[in-house]
PDB file of C-alpha atoms in Angstrom:
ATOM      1  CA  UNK A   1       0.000   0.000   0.000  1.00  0.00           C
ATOM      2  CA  UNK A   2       1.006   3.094  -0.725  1.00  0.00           C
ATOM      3  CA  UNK A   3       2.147   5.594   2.355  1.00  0.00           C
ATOM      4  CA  UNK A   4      -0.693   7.995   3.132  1.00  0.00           C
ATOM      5  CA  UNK A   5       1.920  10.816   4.463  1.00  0.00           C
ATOM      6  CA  UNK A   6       3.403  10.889   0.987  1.00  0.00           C
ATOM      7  CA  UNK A   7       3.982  14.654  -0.327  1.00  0.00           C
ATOM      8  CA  UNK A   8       2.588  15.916  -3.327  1.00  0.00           C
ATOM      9  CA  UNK A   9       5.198  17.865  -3.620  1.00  0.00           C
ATOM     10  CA  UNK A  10       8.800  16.376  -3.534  1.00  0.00           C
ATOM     11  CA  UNK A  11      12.176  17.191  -4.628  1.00  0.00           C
ATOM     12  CA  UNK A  12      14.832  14.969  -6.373  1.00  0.00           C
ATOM     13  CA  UNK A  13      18.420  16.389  -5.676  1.00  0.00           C
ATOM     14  CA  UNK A  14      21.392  14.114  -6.156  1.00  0.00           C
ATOM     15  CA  UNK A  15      19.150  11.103  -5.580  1.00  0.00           C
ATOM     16  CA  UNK A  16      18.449  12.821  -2.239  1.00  0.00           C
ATOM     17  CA  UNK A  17      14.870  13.588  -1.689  1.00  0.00           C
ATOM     18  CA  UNK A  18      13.182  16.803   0.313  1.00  0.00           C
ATOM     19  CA  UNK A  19       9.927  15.791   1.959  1.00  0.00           C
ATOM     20  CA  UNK A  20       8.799  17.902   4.313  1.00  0.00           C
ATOM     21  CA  UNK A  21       6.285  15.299   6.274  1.00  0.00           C
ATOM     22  CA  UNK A  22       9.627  13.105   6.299  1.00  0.00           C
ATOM     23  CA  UNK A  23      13.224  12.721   7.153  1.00  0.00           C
ATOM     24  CA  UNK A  24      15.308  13.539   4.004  1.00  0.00           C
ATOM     25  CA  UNK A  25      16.144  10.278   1.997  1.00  0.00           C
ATOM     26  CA  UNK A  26      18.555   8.701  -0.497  1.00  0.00           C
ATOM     27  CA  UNK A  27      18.055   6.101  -2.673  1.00  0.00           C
ATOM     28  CA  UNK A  28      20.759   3.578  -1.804  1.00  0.00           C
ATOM     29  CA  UNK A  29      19.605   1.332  -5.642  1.00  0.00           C
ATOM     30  CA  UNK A  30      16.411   1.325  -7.288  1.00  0.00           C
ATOM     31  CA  UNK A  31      14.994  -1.620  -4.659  1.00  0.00           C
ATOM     32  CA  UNK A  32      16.078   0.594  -1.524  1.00  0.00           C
ATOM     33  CA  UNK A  33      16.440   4.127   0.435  1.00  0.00           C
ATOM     34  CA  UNK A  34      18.246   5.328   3.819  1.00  0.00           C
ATOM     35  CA  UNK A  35      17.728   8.295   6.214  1.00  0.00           C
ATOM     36  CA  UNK A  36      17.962   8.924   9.193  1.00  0.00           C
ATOM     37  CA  UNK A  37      15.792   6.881  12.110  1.00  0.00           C
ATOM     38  CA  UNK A  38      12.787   8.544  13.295  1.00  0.00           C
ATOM     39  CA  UNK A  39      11.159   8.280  16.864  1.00  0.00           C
ATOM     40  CA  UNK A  40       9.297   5.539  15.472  1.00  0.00           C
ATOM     41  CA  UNK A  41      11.907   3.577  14.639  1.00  0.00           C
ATOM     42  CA  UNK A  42      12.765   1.930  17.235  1.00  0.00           C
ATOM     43  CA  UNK A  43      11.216  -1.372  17.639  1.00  0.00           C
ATOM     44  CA  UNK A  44      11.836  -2.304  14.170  1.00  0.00           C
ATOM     45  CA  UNK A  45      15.505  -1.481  14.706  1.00  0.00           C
ATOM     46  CA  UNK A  46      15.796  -3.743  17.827  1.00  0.00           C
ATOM     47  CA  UNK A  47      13.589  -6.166  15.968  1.00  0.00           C
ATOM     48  CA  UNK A  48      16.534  -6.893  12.994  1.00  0.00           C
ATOM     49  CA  UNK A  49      19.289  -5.986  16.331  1.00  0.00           C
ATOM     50  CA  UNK A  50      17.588  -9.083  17.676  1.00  0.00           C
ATOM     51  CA  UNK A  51      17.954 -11.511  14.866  1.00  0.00           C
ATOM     52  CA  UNK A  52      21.748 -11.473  15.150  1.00  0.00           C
ATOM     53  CA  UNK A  53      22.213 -12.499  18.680  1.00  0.00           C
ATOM     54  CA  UNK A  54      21.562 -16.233  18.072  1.00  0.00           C
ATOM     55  CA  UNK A  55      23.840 -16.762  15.917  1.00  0.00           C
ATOM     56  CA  UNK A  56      26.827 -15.231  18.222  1.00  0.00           C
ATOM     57  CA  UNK A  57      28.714 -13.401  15.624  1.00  0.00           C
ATOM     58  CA  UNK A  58      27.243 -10.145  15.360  1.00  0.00           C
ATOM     59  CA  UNK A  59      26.887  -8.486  18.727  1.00  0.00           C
ATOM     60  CA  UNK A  60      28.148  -9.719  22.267  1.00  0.00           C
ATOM     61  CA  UNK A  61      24.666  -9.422  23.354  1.00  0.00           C
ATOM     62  CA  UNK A  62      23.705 -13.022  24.703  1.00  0.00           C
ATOM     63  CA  UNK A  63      19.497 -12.399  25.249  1.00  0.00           C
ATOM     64  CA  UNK A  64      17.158 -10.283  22.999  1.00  0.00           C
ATOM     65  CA  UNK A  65      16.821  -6.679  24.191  1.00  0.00           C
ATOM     66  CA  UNK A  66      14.015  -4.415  24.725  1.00  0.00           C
ATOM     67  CA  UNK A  67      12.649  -0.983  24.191  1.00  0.00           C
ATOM     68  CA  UNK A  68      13.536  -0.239  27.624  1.00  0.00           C
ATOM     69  CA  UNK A  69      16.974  -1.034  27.762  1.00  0.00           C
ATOM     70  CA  UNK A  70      17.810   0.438  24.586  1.00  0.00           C
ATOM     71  CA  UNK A  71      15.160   3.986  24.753  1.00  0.00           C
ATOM     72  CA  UNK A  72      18.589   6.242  26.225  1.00  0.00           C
ATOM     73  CA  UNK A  73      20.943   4.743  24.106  1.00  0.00           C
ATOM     74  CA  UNK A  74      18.190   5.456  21.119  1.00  0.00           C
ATOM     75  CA  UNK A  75      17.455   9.045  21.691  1.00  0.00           C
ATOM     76  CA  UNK A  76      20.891   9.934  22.349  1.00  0.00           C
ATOM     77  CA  UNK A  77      21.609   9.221  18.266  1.00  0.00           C
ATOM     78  CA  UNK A  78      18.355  11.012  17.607  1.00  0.00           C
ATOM     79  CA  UNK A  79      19.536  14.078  19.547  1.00  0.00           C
ATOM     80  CA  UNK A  80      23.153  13.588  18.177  1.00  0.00           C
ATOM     81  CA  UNK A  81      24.121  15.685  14.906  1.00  0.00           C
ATOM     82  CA  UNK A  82      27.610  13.856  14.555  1.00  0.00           C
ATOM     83  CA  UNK A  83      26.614   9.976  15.905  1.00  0.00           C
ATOM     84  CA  UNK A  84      23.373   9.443  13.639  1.00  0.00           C
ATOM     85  CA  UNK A  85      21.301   5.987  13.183  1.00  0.00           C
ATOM     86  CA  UNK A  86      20.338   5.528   9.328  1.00  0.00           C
ATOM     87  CA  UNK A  87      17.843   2.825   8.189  1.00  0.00           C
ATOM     88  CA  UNK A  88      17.004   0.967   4.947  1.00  0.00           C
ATOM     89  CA  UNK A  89      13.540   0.443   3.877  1.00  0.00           C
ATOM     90  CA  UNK A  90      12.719  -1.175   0.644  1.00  0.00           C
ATOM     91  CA  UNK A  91      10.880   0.965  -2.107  1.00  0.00           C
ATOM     92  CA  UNK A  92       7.747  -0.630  -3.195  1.00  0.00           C
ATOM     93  CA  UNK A  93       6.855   1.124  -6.762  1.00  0.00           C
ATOM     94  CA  UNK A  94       3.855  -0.792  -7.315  1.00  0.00           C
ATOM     95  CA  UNK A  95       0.522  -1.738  -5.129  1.00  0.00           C
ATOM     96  CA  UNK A  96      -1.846  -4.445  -5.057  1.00  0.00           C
ATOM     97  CA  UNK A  97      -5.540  -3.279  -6.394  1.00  0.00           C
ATOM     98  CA  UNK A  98      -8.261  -5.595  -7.759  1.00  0.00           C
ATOM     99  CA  UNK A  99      -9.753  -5.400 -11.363  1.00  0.00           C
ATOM    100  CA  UNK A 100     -13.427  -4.064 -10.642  1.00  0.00           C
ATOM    101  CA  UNK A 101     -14.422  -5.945 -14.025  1.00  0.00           C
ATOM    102  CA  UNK A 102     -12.886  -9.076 -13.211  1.00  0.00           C
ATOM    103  CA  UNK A 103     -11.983  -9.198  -9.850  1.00  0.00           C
ATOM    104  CA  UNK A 104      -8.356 -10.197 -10.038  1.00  0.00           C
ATOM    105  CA  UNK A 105      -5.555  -8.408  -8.129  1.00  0.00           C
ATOM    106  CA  UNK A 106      -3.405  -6.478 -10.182  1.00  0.00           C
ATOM    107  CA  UNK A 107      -0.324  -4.248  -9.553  1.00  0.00           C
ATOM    108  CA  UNK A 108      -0.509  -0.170 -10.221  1.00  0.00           C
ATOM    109  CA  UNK A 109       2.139   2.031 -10.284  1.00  0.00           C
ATOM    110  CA  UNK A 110       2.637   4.516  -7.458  1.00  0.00           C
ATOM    111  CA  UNK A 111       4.183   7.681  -7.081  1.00  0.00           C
ATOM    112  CA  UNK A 112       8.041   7.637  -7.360  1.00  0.00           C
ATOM    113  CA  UNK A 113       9.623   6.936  -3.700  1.00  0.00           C
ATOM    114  CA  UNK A 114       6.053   7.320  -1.945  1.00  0.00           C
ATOM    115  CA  UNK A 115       5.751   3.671  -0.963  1.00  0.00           C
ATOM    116  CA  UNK A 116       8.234   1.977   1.370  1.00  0.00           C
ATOM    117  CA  UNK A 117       8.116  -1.500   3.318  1.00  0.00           C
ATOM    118  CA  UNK A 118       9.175  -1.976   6.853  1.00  0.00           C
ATOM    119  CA  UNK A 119      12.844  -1.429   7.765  1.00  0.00           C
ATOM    120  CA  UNK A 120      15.268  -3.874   6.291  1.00  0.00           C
ATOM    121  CA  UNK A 121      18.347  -2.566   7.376  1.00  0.00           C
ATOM    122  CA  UNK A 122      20.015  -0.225  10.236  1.00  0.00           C
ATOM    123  CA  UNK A 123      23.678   1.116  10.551  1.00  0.00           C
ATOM    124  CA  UNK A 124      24.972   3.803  13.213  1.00  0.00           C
ATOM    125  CA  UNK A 125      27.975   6.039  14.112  1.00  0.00           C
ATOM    126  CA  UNK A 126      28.381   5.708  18.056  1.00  0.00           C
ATOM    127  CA  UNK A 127      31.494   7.215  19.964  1.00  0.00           C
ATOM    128  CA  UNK A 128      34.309   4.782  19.837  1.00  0.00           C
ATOM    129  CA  UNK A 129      35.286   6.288  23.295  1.00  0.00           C
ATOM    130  CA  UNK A 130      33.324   8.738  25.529  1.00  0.00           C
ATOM    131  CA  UNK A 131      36.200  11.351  25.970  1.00  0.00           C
ATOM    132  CA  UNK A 132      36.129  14.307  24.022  1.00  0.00           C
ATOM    133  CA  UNK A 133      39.504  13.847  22.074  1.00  0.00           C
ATOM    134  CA  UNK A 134      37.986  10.953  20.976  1.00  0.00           C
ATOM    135  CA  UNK A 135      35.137  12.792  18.964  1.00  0.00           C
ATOM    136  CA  UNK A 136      37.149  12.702  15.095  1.00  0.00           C
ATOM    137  CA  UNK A 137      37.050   9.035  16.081  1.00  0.00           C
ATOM    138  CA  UNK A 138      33.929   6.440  15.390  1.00  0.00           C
ATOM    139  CA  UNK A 139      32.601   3.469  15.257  1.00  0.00           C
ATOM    140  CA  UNK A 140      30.220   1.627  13.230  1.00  0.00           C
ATOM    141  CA  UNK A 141      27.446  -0.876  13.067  1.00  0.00           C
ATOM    142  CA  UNK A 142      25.403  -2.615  10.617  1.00  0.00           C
ATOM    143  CA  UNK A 143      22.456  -5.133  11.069  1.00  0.00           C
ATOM    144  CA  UNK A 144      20.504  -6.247   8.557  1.00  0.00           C
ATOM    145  CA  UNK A 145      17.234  -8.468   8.511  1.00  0.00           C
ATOM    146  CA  UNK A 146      17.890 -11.964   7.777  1.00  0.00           C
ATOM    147  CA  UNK A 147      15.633 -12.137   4.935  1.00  0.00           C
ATOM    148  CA  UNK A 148      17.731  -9.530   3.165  1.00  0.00           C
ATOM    149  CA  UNK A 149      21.753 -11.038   3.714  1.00  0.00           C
ATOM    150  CA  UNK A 150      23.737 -11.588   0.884  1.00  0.00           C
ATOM    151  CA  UNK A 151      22.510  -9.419  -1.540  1.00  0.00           C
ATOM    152  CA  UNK A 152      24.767  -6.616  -1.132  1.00  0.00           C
ATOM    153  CA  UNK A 153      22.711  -4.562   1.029  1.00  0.00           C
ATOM    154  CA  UNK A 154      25.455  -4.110   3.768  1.00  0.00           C
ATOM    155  CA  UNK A 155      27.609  -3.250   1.505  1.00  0.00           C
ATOM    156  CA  UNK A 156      25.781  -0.367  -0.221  1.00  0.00           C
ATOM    157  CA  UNK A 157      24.788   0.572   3.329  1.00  0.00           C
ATOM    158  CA  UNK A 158      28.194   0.495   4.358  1.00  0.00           C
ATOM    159  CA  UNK A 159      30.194   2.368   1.316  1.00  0.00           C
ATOM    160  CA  UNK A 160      27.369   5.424   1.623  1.00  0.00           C
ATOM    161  CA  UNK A 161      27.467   5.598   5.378  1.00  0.00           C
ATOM    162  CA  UNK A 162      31.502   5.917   4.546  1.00  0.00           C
ATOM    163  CA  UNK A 163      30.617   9.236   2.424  1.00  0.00           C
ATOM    164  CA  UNK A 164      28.525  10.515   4.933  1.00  0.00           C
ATOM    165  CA  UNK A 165      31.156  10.376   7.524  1.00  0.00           C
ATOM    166  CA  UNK A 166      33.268  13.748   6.529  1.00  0.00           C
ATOM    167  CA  UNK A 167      29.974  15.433   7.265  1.00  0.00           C
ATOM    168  CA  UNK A 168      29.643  14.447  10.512  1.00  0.00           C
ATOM    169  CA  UNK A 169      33.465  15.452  11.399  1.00  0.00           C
ATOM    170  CA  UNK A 170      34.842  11.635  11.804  1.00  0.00           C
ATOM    171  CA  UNK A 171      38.101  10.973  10.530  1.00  0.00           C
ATOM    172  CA  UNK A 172      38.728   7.412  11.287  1.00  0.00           C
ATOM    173  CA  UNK A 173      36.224   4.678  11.597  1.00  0.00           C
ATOM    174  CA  UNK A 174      36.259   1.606  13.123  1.00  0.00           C
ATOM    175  CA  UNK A 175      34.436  -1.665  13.420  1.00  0.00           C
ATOM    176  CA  UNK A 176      34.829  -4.600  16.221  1.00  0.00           C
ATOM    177  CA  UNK A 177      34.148  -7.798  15.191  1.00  0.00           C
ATOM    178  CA  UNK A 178      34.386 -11.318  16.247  1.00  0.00           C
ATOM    179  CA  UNK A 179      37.431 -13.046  14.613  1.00  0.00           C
ATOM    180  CA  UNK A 180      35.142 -15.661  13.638  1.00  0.00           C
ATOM    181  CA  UNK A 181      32.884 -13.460  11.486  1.00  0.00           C
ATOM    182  CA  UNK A 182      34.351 -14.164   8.310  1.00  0.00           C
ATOM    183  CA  UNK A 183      31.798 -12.298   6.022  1.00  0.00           C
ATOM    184  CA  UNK A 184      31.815  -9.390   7.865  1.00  0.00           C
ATOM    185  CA  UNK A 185      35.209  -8.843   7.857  1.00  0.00           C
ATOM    186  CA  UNK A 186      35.470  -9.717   4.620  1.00  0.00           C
ATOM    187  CA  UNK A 187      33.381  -6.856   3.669  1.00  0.00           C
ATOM    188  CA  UNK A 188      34.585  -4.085   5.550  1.00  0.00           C
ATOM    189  CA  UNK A 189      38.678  -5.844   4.134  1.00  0.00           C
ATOM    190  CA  UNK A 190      36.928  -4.658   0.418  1.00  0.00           C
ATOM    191  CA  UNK A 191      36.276  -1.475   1.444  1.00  0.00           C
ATOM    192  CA  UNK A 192      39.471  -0.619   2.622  1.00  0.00           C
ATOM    193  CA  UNK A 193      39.632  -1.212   6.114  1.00  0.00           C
ATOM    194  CA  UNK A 194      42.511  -2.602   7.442  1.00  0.00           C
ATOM    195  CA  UNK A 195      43.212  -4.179  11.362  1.00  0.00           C
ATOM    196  CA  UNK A 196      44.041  -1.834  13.479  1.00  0.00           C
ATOM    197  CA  UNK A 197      44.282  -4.464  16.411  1.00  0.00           C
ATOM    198  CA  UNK A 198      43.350  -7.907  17.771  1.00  0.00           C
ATOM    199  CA  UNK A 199      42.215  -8.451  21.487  1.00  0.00           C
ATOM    200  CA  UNK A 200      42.160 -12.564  21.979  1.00  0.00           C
ATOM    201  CA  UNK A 201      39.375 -13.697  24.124  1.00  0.00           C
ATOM    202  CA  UNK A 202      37.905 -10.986  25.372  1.00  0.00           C
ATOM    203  CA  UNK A 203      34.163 -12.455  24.866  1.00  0.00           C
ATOM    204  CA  UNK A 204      32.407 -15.474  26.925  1.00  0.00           C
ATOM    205  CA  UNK A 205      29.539 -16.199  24.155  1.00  0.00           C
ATOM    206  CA  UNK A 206      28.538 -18.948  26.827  1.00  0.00           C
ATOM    207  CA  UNK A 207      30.254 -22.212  24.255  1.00  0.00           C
ATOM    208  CA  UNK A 208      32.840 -20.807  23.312  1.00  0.00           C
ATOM    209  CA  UNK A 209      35.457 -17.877  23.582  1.00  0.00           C
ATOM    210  CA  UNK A 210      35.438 -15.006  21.034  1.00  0.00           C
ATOM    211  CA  UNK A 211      38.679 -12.649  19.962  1.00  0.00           C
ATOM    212  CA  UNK A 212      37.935  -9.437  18.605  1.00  0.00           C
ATOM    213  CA  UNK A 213      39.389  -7.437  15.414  1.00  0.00           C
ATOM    214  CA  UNK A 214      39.535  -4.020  15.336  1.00  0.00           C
ATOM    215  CA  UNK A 215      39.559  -2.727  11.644  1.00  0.00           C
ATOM    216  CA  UNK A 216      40.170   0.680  10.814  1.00  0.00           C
ATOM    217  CA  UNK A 217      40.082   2.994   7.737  1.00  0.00           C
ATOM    218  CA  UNK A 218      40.638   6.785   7.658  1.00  0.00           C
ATOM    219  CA  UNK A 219      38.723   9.205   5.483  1.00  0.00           C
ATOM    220  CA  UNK A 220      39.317  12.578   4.208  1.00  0.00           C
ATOM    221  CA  UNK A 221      36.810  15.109   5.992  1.00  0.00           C
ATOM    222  CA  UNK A 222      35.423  18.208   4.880  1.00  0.00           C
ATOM    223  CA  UNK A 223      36.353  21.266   5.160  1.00  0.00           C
TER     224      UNK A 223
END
């Protein structure tokens, strides 16, 4: 269905677009758009945050978390300018109708970018450490919703989060993950990140004993 709050009147700049009943947006492909999270957001981010902990190579999280634990953490990136939380949502460019003359269901076009499906994706910039030298410093996270791995999504996610970074003042980013999450690091190793240290069983993931990578890739902020 197509989204009721959809403006009549919206503006395509750079494949960003101006709505004013919306966060601005980008259109990460043709199947898919970021911005930043609304208030709303939230459940469907710890929703896909969720998924990951069962397998025990995403987060160090051991149980499933829940609006409660996670509302501070949430509406300090909301309130943040510099450490924002960006979701995916799918683009839908058609909707279902049904034929009045024959009663079948067909598909109709819909208004460019107006119609979007439930978050698929989330990535954030948090502080890699509280102090305030620290702040040209990040790191960064990406969860996506297990119906939508390997299809390049985290990487498209990741590469334009990586241009939006000079904007927000960070000149080095880094990610932290378990040595044993080979496809992760094998993204982030394609897009130029390189390991910036090792700390050997640092995690009890309650089976087994987890070492951590720290990759690291500088980028050229704005001036």
């Amino acid at each position: 269905m197509s989204d009721p709050n959809c403006a009549s009147n919206v503006t395509l700049l750079n494949n960003t677009v101006l709505d004013d009943n919306k966060f601005d947006y980008t259109k990460l492909s043709d199947q898919f758009r970021v911005q930043r999270a609304s208030i709303d957001d939230l459940p469907e981010i710890l929703s896909i945050y969720n998924q990951s902990i069962e397998g025990k190579q995403a987060t160090a999280n051991l149980v499933a978390v829940t609006i409660d634990e996670r509302a501070a953490w949430f509406a300090e990136h909301l309130n943040s300018l510099t450490r924002p939380i960006y979701v995916v949502k799918a683009i839908n460019d058609t909707e279902k109708t049904v034929n009045p003359l024959n009663d079948q269901t067909i598909s109709l076009p819909v208004t460019q970018d107006c119609a979007t499906s439930v978050i698929v994706a989330w990535g954030s910039f948090s502080d890699l450490y509280a102090r305030t030298a620290y702040h040209i410093s990040s790191e960064i996270s990406i969860y996506l919703h297990h119906d939508y791995h390997g299809q390049g999504l985290g990487s498209s996610l990741t590469r334009w989060m990586l241009t939006q970074a000079p904007s927000l003042g960070i000149r080095n980013i880094v990610a932290l993950i378990f040595a044993h999450n080979q496809p992760s690091l094998g993204l982030f190793t394609k897009l130029g990140f390189e390991q910036w240290g090792y700390m050997p069983q640092v995690c009890d993931m309650q089976g087994f004993t987890a070492d951590v990578v720290m990759l690291g890739k500088a980028v050229v902020v704005n001036h």
